[in-house]
Coordinates of C-alpha atoms in Angstrom, one line a residue:
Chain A
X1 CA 10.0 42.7 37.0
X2 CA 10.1 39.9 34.8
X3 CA 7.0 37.9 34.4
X4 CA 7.6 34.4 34.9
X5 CA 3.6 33.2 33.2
X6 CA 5.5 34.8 29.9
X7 CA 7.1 31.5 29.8
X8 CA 4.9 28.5 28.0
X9 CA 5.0 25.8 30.9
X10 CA 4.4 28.3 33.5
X11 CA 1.3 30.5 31.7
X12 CA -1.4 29.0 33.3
X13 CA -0.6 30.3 36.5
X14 CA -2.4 33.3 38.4
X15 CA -1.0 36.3 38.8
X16 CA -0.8 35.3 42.6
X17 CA 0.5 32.3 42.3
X18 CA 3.1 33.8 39.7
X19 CA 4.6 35.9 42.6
X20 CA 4.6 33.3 45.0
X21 CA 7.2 31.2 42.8
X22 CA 8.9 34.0 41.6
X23 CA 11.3 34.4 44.2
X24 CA 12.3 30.2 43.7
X25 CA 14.0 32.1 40.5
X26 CA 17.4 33.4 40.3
X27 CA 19.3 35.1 37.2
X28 CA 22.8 34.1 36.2
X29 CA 24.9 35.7 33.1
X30 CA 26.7 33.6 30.6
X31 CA 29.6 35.0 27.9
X32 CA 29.6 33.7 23.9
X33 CA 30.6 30.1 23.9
X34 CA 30.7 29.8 27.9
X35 CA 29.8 26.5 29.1
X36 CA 26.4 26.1 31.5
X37 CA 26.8 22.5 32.2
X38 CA 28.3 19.6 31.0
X39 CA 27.3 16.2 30.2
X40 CA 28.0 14.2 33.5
X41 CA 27.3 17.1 35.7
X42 CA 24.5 16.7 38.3
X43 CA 21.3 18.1 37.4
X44 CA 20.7 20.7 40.0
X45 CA 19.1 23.3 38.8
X46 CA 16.7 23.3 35.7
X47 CA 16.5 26.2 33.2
X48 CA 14.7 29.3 31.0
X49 CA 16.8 30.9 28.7
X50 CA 15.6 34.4 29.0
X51 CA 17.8 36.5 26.3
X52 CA 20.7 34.8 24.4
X53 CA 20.4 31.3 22.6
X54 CA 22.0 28.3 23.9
X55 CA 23.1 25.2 22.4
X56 CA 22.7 21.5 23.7
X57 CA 25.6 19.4 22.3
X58 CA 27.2 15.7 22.4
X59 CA 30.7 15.0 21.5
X60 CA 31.9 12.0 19.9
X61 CA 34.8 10.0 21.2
X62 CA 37.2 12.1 18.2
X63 CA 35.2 15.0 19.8
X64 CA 33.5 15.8 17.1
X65 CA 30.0 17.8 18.3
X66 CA 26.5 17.5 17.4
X67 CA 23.9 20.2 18.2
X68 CA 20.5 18.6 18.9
X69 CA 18.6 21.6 19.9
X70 CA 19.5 25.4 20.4
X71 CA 17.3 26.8 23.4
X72 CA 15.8 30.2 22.4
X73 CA 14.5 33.0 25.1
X74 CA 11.3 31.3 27.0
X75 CA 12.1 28.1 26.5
X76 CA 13.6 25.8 29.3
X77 CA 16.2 23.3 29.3
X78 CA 17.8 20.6 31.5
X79 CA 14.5 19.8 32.2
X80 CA 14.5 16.1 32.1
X81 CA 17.8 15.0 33.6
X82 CA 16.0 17.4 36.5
X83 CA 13.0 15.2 36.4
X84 CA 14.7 11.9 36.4
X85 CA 17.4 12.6 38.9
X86 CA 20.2 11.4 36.9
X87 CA 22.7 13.6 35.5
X88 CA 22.3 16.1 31.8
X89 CA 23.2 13.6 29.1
X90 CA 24.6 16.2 27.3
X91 CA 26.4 20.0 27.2
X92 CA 24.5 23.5 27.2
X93 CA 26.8 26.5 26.2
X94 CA 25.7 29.6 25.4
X95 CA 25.9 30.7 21.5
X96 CA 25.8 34.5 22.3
X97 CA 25.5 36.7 25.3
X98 CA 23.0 34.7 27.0
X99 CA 21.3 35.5 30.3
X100 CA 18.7 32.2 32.2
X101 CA 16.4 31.8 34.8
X102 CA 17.5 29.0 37.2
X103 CA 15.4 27.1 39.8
X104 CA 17.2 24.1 41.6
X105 CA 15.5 20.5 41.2
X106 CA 14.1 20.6 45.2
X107 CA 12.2 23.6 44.2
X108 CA 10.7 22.6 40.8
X109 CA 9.6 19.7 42.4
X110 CA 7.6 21.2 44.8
X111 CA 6.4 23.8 43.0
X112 CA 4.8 21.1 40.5
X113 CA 3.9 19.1 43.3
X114 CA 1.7 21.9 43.9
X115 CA 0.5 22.8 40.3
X116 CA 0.0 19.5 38.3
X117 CA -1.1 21.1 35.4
X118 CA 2.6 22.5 35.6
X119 CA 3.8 18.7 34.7
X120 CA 0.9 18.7 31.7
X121 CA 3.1 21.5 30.1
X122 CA 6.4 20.0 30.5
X123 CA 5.4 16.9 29.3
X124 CA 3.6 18.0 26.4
X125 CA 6.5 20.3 25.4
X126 CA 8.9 17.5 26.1
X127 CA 7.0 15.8 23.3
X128 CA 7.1 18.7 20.9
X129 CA 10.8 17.9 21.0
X130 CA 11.2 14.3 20.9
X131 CA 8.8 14.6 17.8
X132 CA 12.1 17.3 16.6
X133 CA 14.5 15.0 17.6
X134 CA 12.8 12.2 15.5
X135 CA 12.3 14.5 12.8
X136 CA 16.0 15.5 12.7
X137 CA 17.2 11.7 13.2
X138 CA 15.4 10.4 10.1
X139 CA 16.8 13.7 7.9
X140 CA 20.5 12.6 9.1
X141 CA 20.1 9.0 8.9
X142 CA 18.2 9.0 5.5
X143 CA 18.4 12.3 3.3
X144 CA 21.6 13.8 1.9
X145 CA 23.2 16.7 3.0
X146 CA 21.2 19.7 0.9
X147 CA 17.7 18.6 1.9
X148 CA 18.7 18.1 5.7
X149 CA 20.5 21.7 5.7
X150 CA 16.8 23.1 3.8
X151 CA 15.2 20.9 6.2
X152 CA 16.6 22.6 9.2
X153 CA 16.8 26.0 7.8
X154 CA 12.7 25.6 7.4
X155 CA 12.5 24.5 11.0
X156 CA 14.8 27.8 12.0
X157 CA 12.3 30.0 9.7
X158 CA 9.6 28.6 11.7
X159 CA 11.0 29.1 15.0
X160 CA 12.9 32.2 14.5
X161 CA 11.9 34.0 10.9
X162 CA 11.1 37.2 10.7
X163 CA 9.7 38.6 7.9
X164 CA 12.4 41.3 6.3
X165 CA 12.1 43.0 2.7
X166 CA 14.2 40.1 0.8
X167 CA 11.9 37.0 2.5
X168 CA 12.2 35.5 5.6
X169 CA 15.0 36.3 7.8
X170 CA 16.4 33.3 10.4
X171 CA 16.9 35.8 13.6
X172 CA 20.3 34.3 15.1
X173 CA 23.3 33.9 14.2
X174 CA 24.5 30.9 12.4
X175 CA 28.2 30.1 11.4
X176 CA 28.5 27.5 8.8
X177 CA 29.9 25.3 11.7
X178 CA 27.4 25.7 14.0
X179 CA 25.1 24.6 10.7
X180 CA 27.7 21.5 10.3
X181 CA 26.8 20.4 13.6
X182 CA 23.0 20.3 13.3
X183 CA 22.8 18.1 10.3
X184 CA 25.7 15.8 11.1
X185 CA 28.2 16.8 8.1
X186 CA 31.6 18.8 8.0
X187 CA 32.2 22.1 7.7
X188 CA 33.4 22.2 4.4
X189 CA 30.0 20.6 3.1
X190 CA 27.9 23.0 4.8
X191 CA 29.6 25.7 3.4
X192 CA 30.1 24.6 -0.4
X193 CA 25.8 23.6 0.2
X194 CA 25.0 26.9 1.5
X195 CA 26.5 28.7 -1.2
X196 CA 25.0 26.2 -3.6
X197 CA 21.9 27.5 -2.4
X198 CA 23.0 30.9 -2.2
X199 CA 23.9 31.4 -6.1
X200 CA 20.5 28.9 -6.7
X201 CA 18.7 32.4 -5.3
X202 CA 17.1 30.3 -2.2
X203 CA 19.3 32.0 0.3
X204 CA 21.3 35.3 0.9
X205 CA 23.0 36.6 4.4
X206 CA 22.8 39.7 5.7
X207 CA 24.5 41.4 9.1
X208 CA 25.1 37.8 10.3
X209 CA 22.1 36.3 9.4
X210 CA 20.8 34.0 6.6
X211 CA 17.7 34.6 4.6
X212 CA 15.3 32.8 2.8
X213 CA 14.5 34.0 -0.1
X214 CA 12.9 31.6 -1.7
X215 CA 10.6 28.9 0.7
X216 CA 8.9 27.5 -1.8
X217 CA 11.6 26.6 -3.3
X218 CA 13.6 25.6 -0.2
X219 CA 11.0 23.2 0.8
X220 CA 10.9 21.6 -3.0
X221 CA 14.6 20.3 -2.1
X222 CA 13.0 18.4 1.3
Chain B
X1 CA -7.2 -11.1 34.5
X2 CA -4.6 -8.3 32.9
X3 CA -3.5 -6.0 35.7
X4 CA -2.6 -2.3 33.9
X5 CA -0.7 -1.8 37.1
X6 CA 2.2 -3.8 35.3
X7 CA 2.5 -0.9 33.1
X8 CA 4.8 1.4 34.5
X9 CA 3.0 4.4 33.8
X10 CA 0.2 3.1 35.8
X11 CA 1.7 1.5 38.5
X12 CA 1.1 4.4 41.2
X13 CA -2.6 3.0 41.0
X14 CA -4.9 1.7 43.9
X15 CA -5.6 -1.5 42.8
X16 CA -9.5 0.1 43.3
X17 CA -8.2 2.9 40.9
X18 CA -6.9 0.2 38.4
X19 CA -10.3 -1.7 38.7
X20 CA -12.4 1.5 37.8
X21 CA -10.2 2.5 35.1
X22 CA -9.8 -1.3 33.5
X23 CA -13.3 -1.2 31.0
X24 CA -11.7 1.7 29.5
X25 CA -9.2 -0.3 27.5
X26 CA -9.8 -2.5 24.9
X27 CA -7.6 -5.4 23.2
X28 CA -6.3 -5.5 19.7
X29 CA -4.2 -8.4 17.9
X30 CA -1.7 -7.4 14.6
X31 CA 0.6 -10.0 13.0
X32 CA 3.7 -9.9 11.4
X33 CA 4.2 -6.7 9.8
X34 CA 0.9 -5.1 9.9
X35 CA 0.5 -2.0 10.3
X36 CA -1.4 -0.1 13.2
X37 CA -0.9 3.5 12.0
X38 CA 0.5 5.6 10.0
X39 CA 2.3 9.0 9.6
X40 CA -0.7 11.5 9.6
X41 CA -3.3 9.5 10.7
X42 CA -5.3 10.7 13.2
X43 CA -4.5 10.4 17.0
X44 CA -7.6 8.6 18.7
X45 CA -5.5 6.2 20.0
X46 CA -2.9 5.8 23.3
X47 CA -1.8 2.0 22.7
X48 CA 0.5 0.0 24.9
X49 CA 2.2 -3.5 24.0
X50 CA 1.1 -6.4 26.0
X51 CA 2.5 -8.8 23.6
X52 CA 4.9 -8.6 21.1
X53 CA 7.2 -6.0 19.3
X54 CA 6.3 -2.7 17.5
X55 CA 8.4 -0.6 15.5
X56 CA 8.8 2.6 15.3
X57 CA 9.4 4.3 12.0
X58 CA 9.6 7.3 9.9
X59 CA 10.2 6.9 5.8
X60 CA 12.1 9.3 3.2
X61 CA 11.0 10.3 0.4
X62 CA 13.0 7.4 -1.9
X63 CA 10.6 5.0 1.0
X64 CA 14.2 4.5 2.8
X65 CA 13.1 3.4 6.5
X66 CA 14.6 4.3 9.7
X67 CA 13.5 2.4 13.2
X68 CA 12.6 5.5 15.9
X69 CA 12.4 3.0 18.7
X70 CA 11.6 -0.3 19.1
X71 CA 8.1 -1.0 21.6
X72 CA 8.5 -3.7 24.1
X73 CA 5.5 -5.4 26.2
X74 CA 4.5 -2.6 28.8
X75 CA 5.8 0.1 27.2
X76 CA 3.1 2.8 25.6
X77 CA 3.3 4.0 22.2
X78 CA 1.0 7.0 20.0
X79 CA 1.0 9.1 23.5
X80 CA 2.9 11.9 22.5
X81 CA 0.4 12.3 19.5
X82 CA -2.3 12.4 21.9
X83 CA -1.7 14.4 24.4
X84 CA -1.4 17.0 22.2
X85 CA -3.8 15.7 19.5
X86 CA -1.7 16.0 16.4
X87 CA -1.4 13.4 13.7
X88 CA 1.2 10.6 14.7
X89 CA 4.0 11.9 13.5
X90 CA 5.6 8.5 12.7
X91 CA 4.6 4.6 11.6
X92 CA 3.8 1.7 14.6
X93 CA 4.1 -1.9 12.9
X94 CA 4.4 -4.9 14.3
X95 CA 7.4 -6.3 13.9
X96 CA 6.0 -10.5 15.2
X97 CA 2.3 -10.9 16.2
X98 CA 1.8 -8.8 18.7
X99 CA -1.2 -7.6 21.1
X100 CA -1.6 -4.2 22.4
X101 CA -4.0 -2.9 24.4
X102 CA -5.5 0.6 23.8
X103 CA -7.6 3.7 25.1
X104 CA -9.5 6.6 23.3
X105 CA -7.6 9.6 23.5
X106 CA -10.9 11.6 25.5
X107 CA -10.8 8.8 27.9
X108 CA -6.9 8.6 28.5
X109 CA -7.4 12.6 29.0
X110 CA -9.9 12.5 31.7
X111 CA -7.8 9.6 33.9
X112 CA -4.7 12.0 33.5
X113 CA -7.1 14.7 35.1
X114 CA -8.3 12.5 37.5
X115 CA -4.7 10.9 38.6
X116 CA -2.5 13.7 37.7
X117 CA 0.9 11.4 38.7
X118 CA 0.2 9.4 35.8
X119 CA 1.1 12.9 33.8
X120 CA 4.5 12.6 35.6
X121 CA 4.8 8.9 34.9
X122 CA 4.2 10.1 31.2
X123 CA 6.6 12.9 31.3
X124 CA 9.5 11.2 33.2
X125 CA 9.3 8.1 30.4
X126 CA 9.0 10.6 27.3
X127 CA 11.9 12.6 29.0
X128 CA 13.8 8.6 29.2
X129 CA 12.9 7.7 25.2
X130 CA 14.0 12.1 24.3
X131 CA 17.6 11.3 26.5
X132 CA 17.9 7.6 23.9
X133 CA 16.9 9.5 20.3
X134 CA 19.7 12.2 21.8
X135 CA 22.3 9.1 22.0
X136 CA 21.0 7.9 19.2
X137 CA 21.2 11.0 16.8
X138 CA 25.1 11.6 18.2
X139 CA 25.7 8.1 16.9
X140 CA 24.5 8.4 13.5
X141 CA 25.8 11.6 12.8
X142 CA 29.5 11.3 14.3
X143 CA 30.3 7.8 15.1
X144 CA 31.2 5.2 12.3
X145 CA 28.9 2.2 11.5
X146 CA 30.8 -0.2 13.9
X147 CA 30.5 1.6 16.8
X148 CA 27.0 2.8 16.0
X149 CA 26.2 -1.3 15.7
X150 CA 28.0 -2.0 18.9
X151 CA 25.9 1.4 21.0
X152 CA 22.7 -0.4 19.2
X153 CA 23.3 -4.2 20.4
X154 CA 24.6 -2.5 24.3
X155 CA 21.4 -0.8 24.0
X156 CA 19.3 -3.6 23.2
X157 CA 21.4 -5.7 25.8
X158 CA 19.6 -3.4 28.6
X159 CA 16.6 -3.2 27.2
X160 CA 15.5 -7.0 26.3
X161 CA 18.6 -9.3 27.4
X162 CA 18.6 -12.4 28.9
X163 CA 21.4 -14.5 30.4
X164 CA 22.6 -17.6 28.4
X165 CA 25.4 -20.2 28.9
X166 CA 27.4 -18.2 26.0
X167 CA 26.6 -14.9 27.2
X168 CA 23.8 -12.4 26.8
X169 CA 21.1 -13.0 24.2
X170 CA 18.9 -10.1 22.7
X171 CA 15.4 -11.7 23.1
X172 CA 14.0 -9.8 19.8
X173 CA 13.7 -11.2 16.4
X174 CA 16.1 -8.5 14.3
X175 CA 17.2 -9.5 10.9
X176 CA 20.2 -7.7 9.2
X177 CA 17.3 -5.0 7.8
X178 CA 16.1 -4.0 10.6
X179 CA 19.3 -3.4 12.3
X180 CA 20.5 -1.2 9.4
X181 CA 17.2 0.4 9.9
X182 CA 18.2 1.1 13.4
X183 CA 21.4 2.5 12.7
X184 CA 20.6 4.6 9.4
X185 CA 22.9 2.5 7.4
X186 CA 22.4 -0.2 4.2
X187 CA 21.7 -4.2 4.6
X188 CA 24.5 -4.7 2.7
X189 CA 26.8 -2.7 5.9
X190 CA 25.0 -4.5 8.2
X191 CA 25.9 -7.3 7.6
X192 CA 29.2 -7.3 6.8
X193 CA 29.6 -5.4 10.4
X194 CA 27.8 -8.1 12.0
X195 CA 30.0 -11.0 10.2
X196 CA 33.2 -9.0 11.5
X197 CA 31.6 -8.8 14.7
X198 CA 31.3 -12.3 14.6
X199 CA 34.2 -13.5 13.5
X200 CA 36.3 -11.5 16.1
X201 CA 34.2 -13.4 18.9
X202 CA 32.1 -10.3 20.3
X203 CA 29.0 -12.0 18.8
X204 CA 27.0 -15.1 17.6
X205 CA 23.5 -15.7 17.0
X206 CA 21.4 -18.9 17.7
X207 CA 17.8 -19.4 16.7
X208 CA 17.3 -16.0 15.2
X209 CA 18.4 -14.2 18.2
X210 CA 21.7 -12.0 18.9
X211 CA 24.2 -13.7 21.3
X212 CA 26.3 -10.9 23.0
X213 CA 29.0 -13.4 24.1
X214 CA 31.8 -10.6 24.8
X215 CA 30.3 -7.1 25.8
X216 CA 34.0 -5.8 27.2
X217 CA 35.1 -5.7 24.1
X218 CA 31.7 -4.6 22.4
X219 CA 31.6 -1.4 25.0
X220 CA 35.3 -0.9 24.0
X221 CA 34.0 -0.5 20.1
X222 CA 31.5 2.3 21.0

């Protein structure tokens, strides 16, 4: 059975108090590009992403879309709107096969009710990513296009690398789009930058997925 | 005598509790445009603004500088940062002369222990200021300057207006700079937005401050 104390905010639990909860847990399935909730929906059930990634969009009024953070396995999301009571300011849709734990906002409430260090971890990962979100806001409002697309490719390496014979591969997979949308620019930038960067010797793709080749290098451009 | 029960995040206090926790915090004056940290300095420091303005900020590497947020009286600033004791990641300056009050990091930590709803005070308002850099990052990266000037002012509206014969007035000091700061765009853009703006009869200003004297039509902009 899955161990729910795998997941950061909920690790400093016993192993008693880890089954007690577990039950407040159920498992849904989502397909590639299948939407979880949308921005406006109430927020009735917070979630962990427990295989698959997931994406948490805006759309402008053209409905042009913005990714401001892709959930990977372990980490939650919807978790403020939950909080608060009002409803998810913005879209999650799955970016892959993607399955999730899901706890509805009367239970997570009572359970942290119960466990206030529980309400330590949230808020202290909540800060992790405001701190990402600032980081991310100065790079779009500030920096051209081929440092914020290195910029967010060494915050993927960090989050997702995995060190393969060539450098450092980004484990997920990334269209040029879905790289568009996380630094704020057009598709047809993103990919005339990446294969900038490509033929430069910084990056390379393989199966689907982008490597770094060159971090050193990569970060120079930041 | 100041009461921190005025401050949101302490306002679930006894006024007993408030009392006991009072000689913990200490007073500190900054004027115009000095600086109380900066990027990489270390946390020791929760600070909240009794008087005054703070900004905010983050630089590029040309020194180009974008406002985060904007720190009214009552609100806290540095606490991310110090809850999980890493370097601010970010600049506070005061933006008039301004008095905060502040509290050592070790002392902050054990009141959160002792009172642990102040940690979902915390939580709820960092998950609040996570929702507006969201908005804020979809505006800068999809929506044109107008419309980004127009979510800015409707924000500020909320956040700091006051009822006036002609309208609403922001009751900040912004110049043209500090709104193009806010919006990741050039002085230059800002204020010819703001003349439009003005000319069309959404705006005015009157003794440095922002009169919002149609926000139908403003909302319509965004």
């Amino acid at each position: 059975m899955f161990d729910i104390r795998q997941i950061a905010i909920f690790n400093a639990l016993t192993p008693q108090e880890a089954r007690e909860i577990s039950p407040y847990f159920a498992t849904e399935r989502f397909t590639k590009k299948e939407g979880i909730f949308s921005e406006g929906d109430t927020s009735d059930w917070f979630y962990i992403v427990k295989r698959g990634k997931v994406k948490i969009t805006k759309l402008s009024h053209e409905g042009k879309e913005i990714i401001l953070e892709i959930i990977s396995p372990l980490d939650f999301f919807g978790g403020i709107a939950v909080m608060r009571g009002f409803p998810y300011p913005a879209n999650a849709i799955a970016m892959e096969d993607t399955e999730v734990l899901k706890i509805s906002r009367k239970n997570l409430l009572s359970i942290m009710d119960r466990f206030p260090s529980l309400m330590y971890c949230l808020a202290t990962n909540i800060g992790d990513r405001i701190k990402g979100s600032h980081e991310t806001l100065k790079s779009i409002a500030l920096e051209k296009v081929e440092a914020r697309i290195a910029s967010l490719l060494i915050k993927l390496c960090d989050k997702a690398g995995e060190k393969v014979p060539e450098g450092v591969a980004i484990n997920m997979k990334l269209t040029k789009q879905d790289i568009a949308e996380m630094v704020g620019t057009t598709v047809e930038t993103s990919i005339r930058t990446m294969s900038k960067l490509s033929k430069a010797g910084l990056v390379s793709s393989k199966a689907g997925r982008i490597i770094i080749k060159d971090l050193d290098r990569l970060k120079s451009l930041t």
